mmCIF file of C-alpha atoms and ligand atoms in Angstrom:
data_model
loop_
_atom_site.group_PDB
_atom_site.id
_atom_site.type_symbol
_atom_site.label_atom_id
_atom_site.label_comp_id
_atom_site.label_asym_id
_atom_site.label_seq_id
_atom_site.Cartn_x
_atom_site.Cartn_y
_atom_site.Cartn_z
ATOM 1 C CA UNK A 1 -0.140 0.128 0.240
ATOM 2 C CA UNK A 2 1.434 3.186 -0.903
ATOM 3 C CA UNK A 3 1.322 6.102 1.557
ATOM 4 C CA UNK A 4 -0.787 8.947 0.241
ATOM 5 C CA UNK A 5 -1.446 12.433 1.673
ATOM 6 C CA UNK A 6 -4.149 14.243 -0.103
ATOM 7 C CA UNK A 7 -4.468 18.054 -0.161
ATOM 8 C CA UNK A 8 -7.418 19.924 1.272
ATOM 9 C CA UNK A 9 -8.842 20.662 -2.406
ATOM 10 C CA UNK A 10 -10.957 18.260 -4.108
ATOM 11 C CA UNK A 11 -7.873 16.984 -6.264
ATOM 12 C CA UNK A 12 -4.432 16.667 -5.517
ATOM 13 C CA UNK A 13 -2.322 14.078 -3.632
ATOM 14 C CA UNK A 14 1.302 13.386 -2.446
ATOM 15 C CA UNK A 15 2.407 9.610 -3.008
ATOM 16 C CA UNK A 16 5.083 8.806 -0.715
ATOM 17 C CA UNK A 17 7.929 6.694 -0.257
ATOM 18 C CA UNK A 18 8.673 5.896 -4.222
ATOM 19 C CA UNK A 19 11.705 6.601 -6.283
ATOM 20 C CA UNK A 20 10.812 6.433 -9.417
ATOM 21 C CA UNK A 21 14.438 6.162 -11.145
ATOM 22 C CA UNK A 22 14.117 2.445 -10.211
ATOM 23 C CA UNK A 23 12.348 -0.280 -12.070
ATOM 24 C CA UNK A 24 9.234 0.026 -10.253
ATOM 25 C CA UNK A 25 7.006 -3.609 -9.889
ATOM 26 C CA UNK A 26 3.682 -4.226 -11.877
ATOM 27 C CA UNK A 27 1.820 -3.861 -8.000
ATOM 28 C CA UNK A 28 3.504 -0.561 -7.351
ATOM 29 C CA UNK A 29 2.827 0.782 -10.658
ATOM 30 C CA UNK A 30 -0.794 -0.204 -10.954
ATOM 31 C CA UNK A 31 -1.443 1.376 -7.578
ATOM 32 C CA UNK A 32 0.189 4.517 -8.901
ATOM 33 C CA UNK A 33 -2.223 4.451 -11.517
ATOM 34 C CA UNK A 34 -5.387 3.824 -9.159
ATOM 35 C CA UNK A 35 -4.011 6.741 -7.318
ATOM 36 C CA UNK A 36 -3.417 9.158 -10.078
ATOM 37 C CA UNK A 37 -7.382 8.214 -11.119
ATOM 38 C CA UNK A 38 -8.666 8.877 -7.610
ATOM 39 C CA UNK A 39 -7.037 12.241 -7.217
ATOM 40 C CA UNK A 40 -6.343 13.650 -10.782
ATOM 41 C CA UNK A 41 -3.060 14.923 -9.966
ATOM 42 C CA UNK A 42 -0.509 13.277 -7.741
ATOM 43 C CA UNK A 43 3.170 14.210 -6.956
ATOM 44 C CA UNK A 44 6.432 12.672 -5.470
ATOM 45 C CA UNK A 45 8.873 14.902 -3.705
ATOM 46 C CA UNK A 46 12.891 14.556 -4.016
ATOM 47 C CA UNK A 47 13.135 12.522 -7.278
ATOM 48 C CA UNK A 48 16.440 12.194 -9.161
ATOM 49 C CA UNK A 49 15.711 11.519 -12.872
ATOM 50 C CA UNK A 50 17.849 11.767 -15.594
ATOM 51 C CA UNK A 51 15.794 12.405 -19.121
ATOM 52 C CA UNK A 52 15.959 8.838 -19.933
ATOM 53 C CA UNK A 53 14.560 7.830 -16.524
ATOM 54 C CA UNK A 54 11.415 10.203 -16.740
ATOM 55 C CA UNK A 55 10.969 9.010 -19.995
ATOM 56 C CA UNK A 56 10.830 5.397 -19.168
ATOM 57 C CA UNK A 57 8.541 5.880 -16.663
ATOM 58 C CA UNK A 58 5.897 8.106 -18.646
ATOM 59 C CA UNK A 59 6.211 5.643 -21.341
ATOM 60 C CA UNK A 60 4.712 2.793 -18.897
ATOM 61 C CA UNK A 61 1.470 4.743 -19.011
ATOM 62 C CA UNK A 62 1.348 4.618 -23.058
ATOM 63 C CA UNK A 63 2.544 6.131 -25.865
ATOM 64 C CA UNK A 64 4.033 9.990 -25.744
ATOM 65 C CA UNK A 65 3.628 12.829 -27.620
ATOM 66 C CA UNK A 66 6.127 14.840 -29.721
ATOM 67 C CA UNK A 67 5.250 18.263 -29.373
ATOM 68 C CA UNK A 68 4.219 20.395 -32.511
ATOM 69 C CA UNK A 69 6.747 22.885 -31.092
ATOM 70 C CA UNK A 70 10.081 20.989 -31.890
ATOM 71 C CA UNK A 71 12.285 23.959 -31.269
ATOM 72 C CA UNK A 72 11.066 23.702 -27.271
ATOM 73 C CA UNK A 73 11.825 19.990 -26.838
ATOM 74 C CA UNK A 74 15.111 18.646 -24.948
ATOM 75 C CA UNK A 75 17.866 18.117 -27.513
ATOM 76 C CA UNK A 76 17.957 14.344 -28.252
ATOM 77 C CA UNK A 77 14.568 13.963 -26.488
ATOM 78 C CA UNK A 78 11.540 14.920 -28.853
ATOM 79 C CA UNK A 79 9.274 13.307 -25.931
ATOM 80 C CA UNK A 80 10.391 16.272 -23.398
ATOM 81 C CA UNK A 81 8.779 19.485 -23.919
ATOM 82 C CA UNK A 82 10.842 22.099 -21.847
ATOM 83 C CA UNK A 83 9.176 24.754 -20.036
ATOM 84 C CA UNK A 84 11.811 27.356 -18.808
ATOM 85 C CA UNK A 85 12.481 31.301 -18.976
ATOM 86 C CA UNK A 86 16.322 30.040 -19.158
ATOM 87 C CA UNK A 87 18.602 31.260 -22.078
ATOM 88 C CA UNK A 88 21.609 29.757 -23.433
ATOM 89 C CA UNK A 89 23.929 31.904 -25.691
ATOM 90 C CA UNK A 90 21.213 34.385 -25.659
ATOM 91 C CA UNK A 91 18.581 31.543 -27.306
ATOM 92 C CA UNK A 92 15.456 30.202 -24.839
ATOM 93 C CA UNK A 93 15.942 26.608 -24.217
ATOM 94 C CA UNK A 94 12.083 25.494 -24.179
ATOM 95 C CA UNK A 95 8.631 27.386 -24.204
ATOM 96 C CA UNK A 96 9.316 30.745 -22.144
ATOM 97 C CA UNK A 97 5.817 31.614 -21.463
ATOM 98 C CA UNK A 98 3.851 28.007 -21.673
ATOM 99 C CA UNK A 99 0.483 27.695 -19.733
ATOM 100 C CA UNK A 100 -0.148 31.224 -18.445
ATOM 101 C CA UNK A 101 -3.747 30.876 -19.084
ATOM 102 C CA UNK A 102 -5.897 27.772 -18.246
ATOM 103 C CA UNK A 103 -6.140 24.930 -20.463
ATOM 104 C CA UNK A 104 -5.813 21.352 -20.863
ATOM 105 C CA UNK A 105 -2.689 20.117 -22.841
ATOM 106 C CA UNK A 106 -3.506 19.197 -26.106
ATOM 107 C CA UNK A 107 -7.165 19.698 -26.202
ATOM 108 C CA UNK A 108 -6.693 21.028 -29.778
ATOM 109 C CA UNK A 109 -6.077 17.703 -30.746
ATOM 110 C CA UNK A 110 -8.578 15.093 -32.235
ATOM 111 C CA UNK A 111 -7.005 12.943 -29.699
ATOM 112 C CA UNK A 112 -5.936 15.457 -26.893
ATOM 113 C CA UNK A 113 -3.699 14.335 -24.165
ATOM 114 C CA UNK A 114 -4.566 11.819 -21.454
ATOM 115 C CA UNK A 115 -1.690 13.179 -18.808
ATOM 116 C CA UNK A 116 1.480 15.134 -18.532
ATOM 117 C CA UNK A 117 4.076 14.174 -16.417
ATOM 118 C CA UNK A 118 6.284 17.154 -15.384
ATOM 119 C CA UNK A 119 9.568 17.242 -13.254
ATOM 120 C CA UNK A 120 11.021 20.580 -11.902
ATOM 121 C CA UNK A 121 14.831 20.830 -12.331
ATOM 122 C CA UNK A 122 15.055 24.415 -11.020
ATOM 123 C CA UNK A 123 12.490 26.459 -9.085
ATOM 124 C CA UNK A 124 12.658 30.197 -8.981
ATOM 125 C CA UNK A 125 12.847 31.473 -5.051
ATOM 126 C CA UNK A 126 11.663 35.043 -3.929
ATOM 127 C CA UNK A 127 14.265 37.306 -1.874
ATOM 128 C CA UNK A 128 12.876 35.570 1.343
ATOM 129 C CA UNK A 129 13.607 32.125 -0.175
ATOM 130 C CA UNK A 130 10.018 31.030 -0.688
ATOM 131 C CA UNK A 131 9.438 29.338 -4.117
ATOM 132 C CA UNK A 132 7.504 30.816 -6.811
ATOM 133 C CA UNK A 133 6.230 29.881 -10.265
ATOM 134 C CA UNK A 134 3.462 27.788 -8.576
ATOM 135 C CA UNK A 135 0.983 25.888 -10.983
ATOM 136 C CA UNK A 136 -2.886 25.997 -10.163
ATOM 137 C CA UNK A 137 -4.866 22.734 -11.140
ATOM 138 C CA UNK A 138 -8.903 22.665 -11.315
ATOM 139 C CA UNK A 139 -10.972 19.917 -11.467
ATOM 140 C CA UNK A 140 -13.225 19.478 -14.411
ATOM 141 C CA UNK A 141 -15.042 16.552 -12.493
ATOM 142 C CA UNK A 142 -15.647 18.639 -9.464
ATOM 143 C CA UNK A 143 -16.820 21.493 -11.265
ATOM 144 C CA UNK A 144 -19.197 19.144 -13.366
ATOM 145 C CA UNK A 145 -20.589 17.375 -10.185
ATOM 146 C CA UNK A 146 -21.467 20.894 -8.623
ATOM 147 C CA UNK A 147 -23.614 22.179 -11.549
ATOM 148 C CA UNK A 148 -27.218 21.822 -10.758
ATOM 149 C CA UNK A 149 -29.046 18.792 -12.564
ATOM 150 C CA UNK A 150 -31.027 21.376 -15.374
ATOM 151 C CA UNK A 151 -27.718 22.813 -16.319
ATOM 152 C CA UNK A 152 -26.323 19.286 -16.636
ATOM 153 C CA UNK A 153 -28.811 18.274 -19.080
ATOM 154 C CA UNK A 154 -28.568 21.487 -21.212
ATOM 155 C CA UNK A 155 -24.824 21.056 -21.569
ATOM 156 C CA UNK A 156 -25.089 16.930 -22.128
ATOM 157 C CA UNK A 157 -24.842 17.135 -25.800
ATOM 158 C CA UNK A 158 -23.395 20.149 -26.566
ATOM 159 C CA UNK A 159 -19.771 20.522 -28.400
ATOM 160 C CA UNK A 160 -17.131 22.942 -28.739
ATOM 161 C CA UNK A 161 -14.430 23.961 -30.605
ATOM 162 C CA UNK A 162 -10.936 24.071 -29.211
ATOM 163 C CA UNK A 163 -8.407 25.657 -31.374
ATOM 164 C CA UNK A 164 -4.549 25.978 -31.030
ATOM 165 C CA UNK A 165 -4.237 29.178 -32.635
ATOM 166 C CA UNK A 166 -6.557 30.807 -30.216
ATOM 167 C CA UNK A 167 -4.030 29.713 -27.111
ATOM 168 C CA UNK A 168 -0.521 29.866 -29.181
ATOM 169 C CA UNK A 169 -1.252 33.621 -30.049
ATOM 170 C CA UNK A 170 -2.909 34.406 -26.530
ATOM 171 C CA UNK A 171 0.011 35.439 -24.711
ATOM 172 C CA UNK A 172 3.122 36.074 -26.389
ATOM 173 C CA UNK A 173 5.525 37.711 -24.404
ATOM 174 C CA UNK A 174 7.366 40.134 -25.711
ATOM 175 C CA UNK A 175 7.063 38.584 -29.250
ATOM 176 C CA UNK A 176 8.896 35.423 -28.002
ATOM 177 C CA UNK A 177 6.536 33.421 -30.522
ATOM 178 C CA UNK A 178 7.323 33.059 -34.160
ATOM 179 C CA UNK A 179 4.271 32.596 -36.365
ATOM 180 C CA UNK A 180 3.150 29.099 -36.702
ATOM 181 C CA UNK A 181 4.733 27.518 -39.798
ATOM 182 C CA UNK A 182 2.406 26.091 -42.173
ATOM 183 C CA UNK A 183 3.390 22.278 -41.108
ATOM 184 C CA UNK A 184 2.587 23.334 -37.475
ATOM 185 C CA UNK A 185 -1.011 24.826 -38.911
ATOM 186 C CA UNK A 186 -1.656 21.394 -40.802
ATOM 187 C CA UNK A 187 -1.299 19.347 -37.592
ATOM 188 C CA UNK A 188 -3.634 21.736 -35.401
ATOM 189 C CA UNK A 189 -6.803 21.817 -37.464
ATOM 190 C CA UNK A 190 -9.516 23.379 -34.969
ATOM 191 C CA UNK A 191 -11.351 20.319 -33.711
ATOM 192 C CA UNK A 192 -14.711 19.815 -31.781
ATOM 193 C CA UNK A 193 -15.349 18.077 -28.468
ATOM 194 C CA UNK A 194 -18.057 17.107 -26.307
ATOM 195 C CA UNK A 195 -18.231 19.948 -23.392
ATOM 196 C CA UNK A 196 -18.890 17.065 -21.158
ATOM 197 C CA UNK A 197 -16.480 14.541 -21.104
ATOM 198 C CA UNK A 198 -16.485 10.622 -19.685
ATOM 199 C CA UNK A 199 -12.943 10.157 -18.403
ATOM 200 C CA UNK A 200 -11.499 6.911 -20.776
ATOM 201 C CA UNK A 201 -10.675 5.013 -17.454
ATOM 202 C CA UNK A 202 -12.864 5.985 -14.453
ATOM 203 C CA UNK A 203 -16.180 6.643 -16.708
ATOM 204 C CA UNK A 204 -16.528 10.160 -14.798
ATOM 205 C CA UNK A 205 -17.636 12.903 -16.091
ATOM 206 C CA UNK A 206 -15.838 16.486 -16.244
ATOM 207 C CA UNK A 207 -16.585 19.635 -18.003
ATOM 208 C CA UNK A 208 -13.799 19.927 -20.796
ATOM 209 C CA UNK A 209 -13.774 23.613 -21.939
ATOM 210 C CA UNK A 210 -10.919 25.688 -21.301
ATOM 211 C CA UNK A 211 -10.425 29.425 -21.803
ATOM 212 C CA UNK A 212 -6.930 29.071 -23.344
ATOM 213 C CA UNK A 213 -8.375 27.021 -26.113
ATOM 214 C CA UNK A 214 -11.999 26.379 -26.576
ATOM 215 C CA UNK A 215 -13.192 29.685 -28.727
ATOM 216 C CA UNK A 216 -16.852 28.865 -29.316
ATOM 217 C CA UNK A 217 -19.922 26.437 -28.683
ATOM 218 C CA UNK A 218 -20.934 24.390 -32.064
ATOM 219 C CA UNK A 219 -24.500 25.650 -33.264
ATOM 220 C CA UNK A 220 -25.069 28.642 -31.097
ATOM 221 C CA UNK A 221 -24.835 32.456 -32.302
ATOM 222 C CA UNK A 222 -21.575 33.954 -31.236
ATOM 223 C CA UNK A 223 -23.418 35.507 -28.227
ATOM 224 C CA UNK A 224 -24.976 32.845 -26.941
ATOM 225 C CA UNK A 225 -21.669 30.840 -27.457
ATOM 226 C CA UNK A 226 -19.513 33.674 -25.652
ATOM 227 C CA UNK A 227 -21.943 33.991 -22.748
ATOM 228 C CA UNK A 228 -21.992 30.179 -22.038
ATOM 229 C CA UNK A 229 -18.241 29.873 -22.414
ATOM 230 C CA UNK A 230 -17.614 32.589 -19.936
ATOM 231 C CA UNK A 231 -19.708 31.358 -17.410
ATOM 232 C CA UNK A 232 -18.310 27.739 -17.687
ATOM 233 C CA UNK A 233 -14.794 29.055 -17.715
ATOM 234 C CA UNK A 234 -15.406 30.800 -14.413
ATOM 235 C CA UNK A 235 -17.391 27.957 -12.782
ATOM 236 C CA UNK A 236 -14.521 25.611 -13.606
ATOM 237 C CA UNK A 237 -11.740 27.371 -12.232
ATOM 238 C CA UNK A 238 -13.546 28.780 -8.619
ATOM 239 C CA UNK A 239 -10.992 28.499 -5.975
ATOM 240 C CA UNK A 240 -12.687 25.707 -4.754
ATOM 241 C CA UNK A 241 -12.320 23.064 -7.158
ATOM 242 C CA UNK A 242 -8.340 24.529 -7.382
ATOM 243 C CA UNK A 243 -5.183 22.616 -5.989
ATOM 244 C CA UNK A 244 -2.205 25.340 -6.270
ATOM 245 C CA UNK A 245 1.128 23.220 -6.407
ATOM 246 C CA UNK A 246 3.935 25.291 -4.911
ATOM 247 C CA UNK A 247 7.258 23.547 -6.494
ATOM 248 C CA UNK A 248 10.101 21.964 -5.261
ATOM 249 C CA UNK A 249 13.406 20.893 -6.804
ATOM 250 C CA UNK A 250 13.120 17.420 -7.714
ATOM 251 C CA UNK A 251 9.274 17.413 -7.817
ATOM 252 C CA UNK A 252 7.780 14.865 -10.171
ATOM 253 C CA UNK A 253 4.111 15.658 -10.771
ATOM 254 C CA UNK A 254 1.504 14.479 -12.901
ATOM 255 C CA UNK A 255 -1.779 15.598 -13.964
ATOM 256 C CA UNK A 256 -4.657 14.215 -15.776
ATOM 257 C CA UNK A 257 -5.860 16.252 -19.102
ATOM 258 C CA UNK A 258 -9.277 14.320 -19.172
ATOM 259 C CA UNK A 259 -10.427 15.904 -16.090
ATOM 260 C CA UNK A 260 -8.246 18.787 -15.080
ATOM 261 C CA UNK A 261 -7.172 22.232 -16.493
ATOM 262 C CA UNK A 262 -4.291 24.166 -15.393
ATOM 263 C CA UNK A 263 -2.436 27.270 -15.517
ATOM 264 C CA UNK A 264 0.956 28.801 -14.484
ATOM 265 C CA UNK A 265 1.645 31.514 -12.568
ATOM 266 C CA UNK A 266 4.487 33.766 -13.541
ATOM 267 C CA UNK A 267 5.173 36.012 -10.689
ATOM 268 C CA UNK A 268 9.061 35.405 -11.261
ATOM 269 C CA UNK A 269 11.578 36.581 -13.875
ATOM 270 C CA UNK A 270 15.302 36.286 -14.778
ATOM 271 C CA UNK A 271 17.917 36.127 -12.743
ATOM 272 C CA UNK A 272 14.948 33.782 -10.736
ATOM 273 C CA UNK A 273 15.165 30.390 -12.993
ATOM 274 C CA UNK A 274 12.784 28.121 -13.947
ATOM 275 C CA UNK A 275 13.315 24.892 -15.613
ATOM 276 C CA UNK A 276 10.373 22.353 -16.027
ATOM 277 C CA UNK A 277 10.433 19.046 -18.403
ATOM 278 C CA UNK A 278 7.135 17.820 -19.696
ATOM 279 C CA UNK A 279 6.316 14.102 -20.656
ATOM 280 C CA UNK A 280 2.976 14.227 -22.511
ATOM 281 C CA UNK A 281 0.781 11.043 -22.882
ATOM 282 C CA UNK A 282 -1.097 10.425 -25.884
ATOM 283 C CA UNK A 283 -4.487 10.231 -25.416
ATOM 284 C CA UNK A 284 -8.042 9.221 -27.393
ATOM 285 C CA UNK A 285 -10.862 11.272 -28.709
ATOM 286 C CA UNK A 286 -13.163 12.813 -25.910
ATOM 287 C CA UNK A 287 -16.594 11.166 -25.856
HETATM 288 C C1 LIG B 1 2.601 23.507 -19.033
HETATM 289 O O1 LIG B 1 1.167 24.414 -18.904
HETATM 290 O O2 LIG B 1 2.492 22.461 -19.212
HETATM 291 C C2 LIG B 1 3.255 24.521 -17.848
HETATM 292 C C3 LIG B 1 3.251 24.418 -16.791
HETATM 293 C C4 LIG B 1 3.902 25.124 -15.810
HETATM 294 O O3 LIG B 1 5.000 25.570 -16.589
HETATM 295 O O4 LIG B 1 3.282 25.332 -14.774
#
């Protein structure tokens, strides 16, 4: 039995006593999967992982995505998307402004990601030594469960458009993002997903819209669609559905992209360095 410490939020739990650099036996791995499905966000402190070990552990869950922004992947590791404000020889080593708005990873693909596995290599500190650059996670299943029944019925058969371009161009920091290439555009056409999604493993229902990439509701006028989405974005990210993770170097944290959304808090700047690496699991078309 793994030792688990829950957060006070409806999602988020620490799993203690596991060294992810080791070849975990199947029983331990299965329990990690179960705890992950139960808590939607789980993390392990004090991990010391090589990029190979990060990829190897992540692969046990399934196939890994190669991000559409190849220039942001760790050299030699197309499965590791680098999120960092660090510059080397004046050039960014990864995405400097990833995830500054609420989103679910790769929700703009026909088959969005099942989960992301994030490893903290460098964490910025404020003048008092307190970590900054937290990540906030919101539970779409808790948000769905809290809706009144008539609202659930109204949303049951609605679909929304998810657009990579909407998120990509949204929070460009000082022009850091180049225009999308033709190949990137071809890989990311707009897609439609159900607004209420059934989790592929737990069968639980969640709200699957986010302010970063969800652009409109299918079959509604612009006014009606904007009003509904604004209401849902606000509802999904209410404080009572949110777990805020304060990072420490060596944290390895997994989040469920089917039932949660997240947002990075940009409250630091160089010379405060932040260096994170993300493996992103492939997923299935939402139903
Ligand atoms: C991401 O959305 O993958 C980045 C999250 C973070 O940097 O905290």
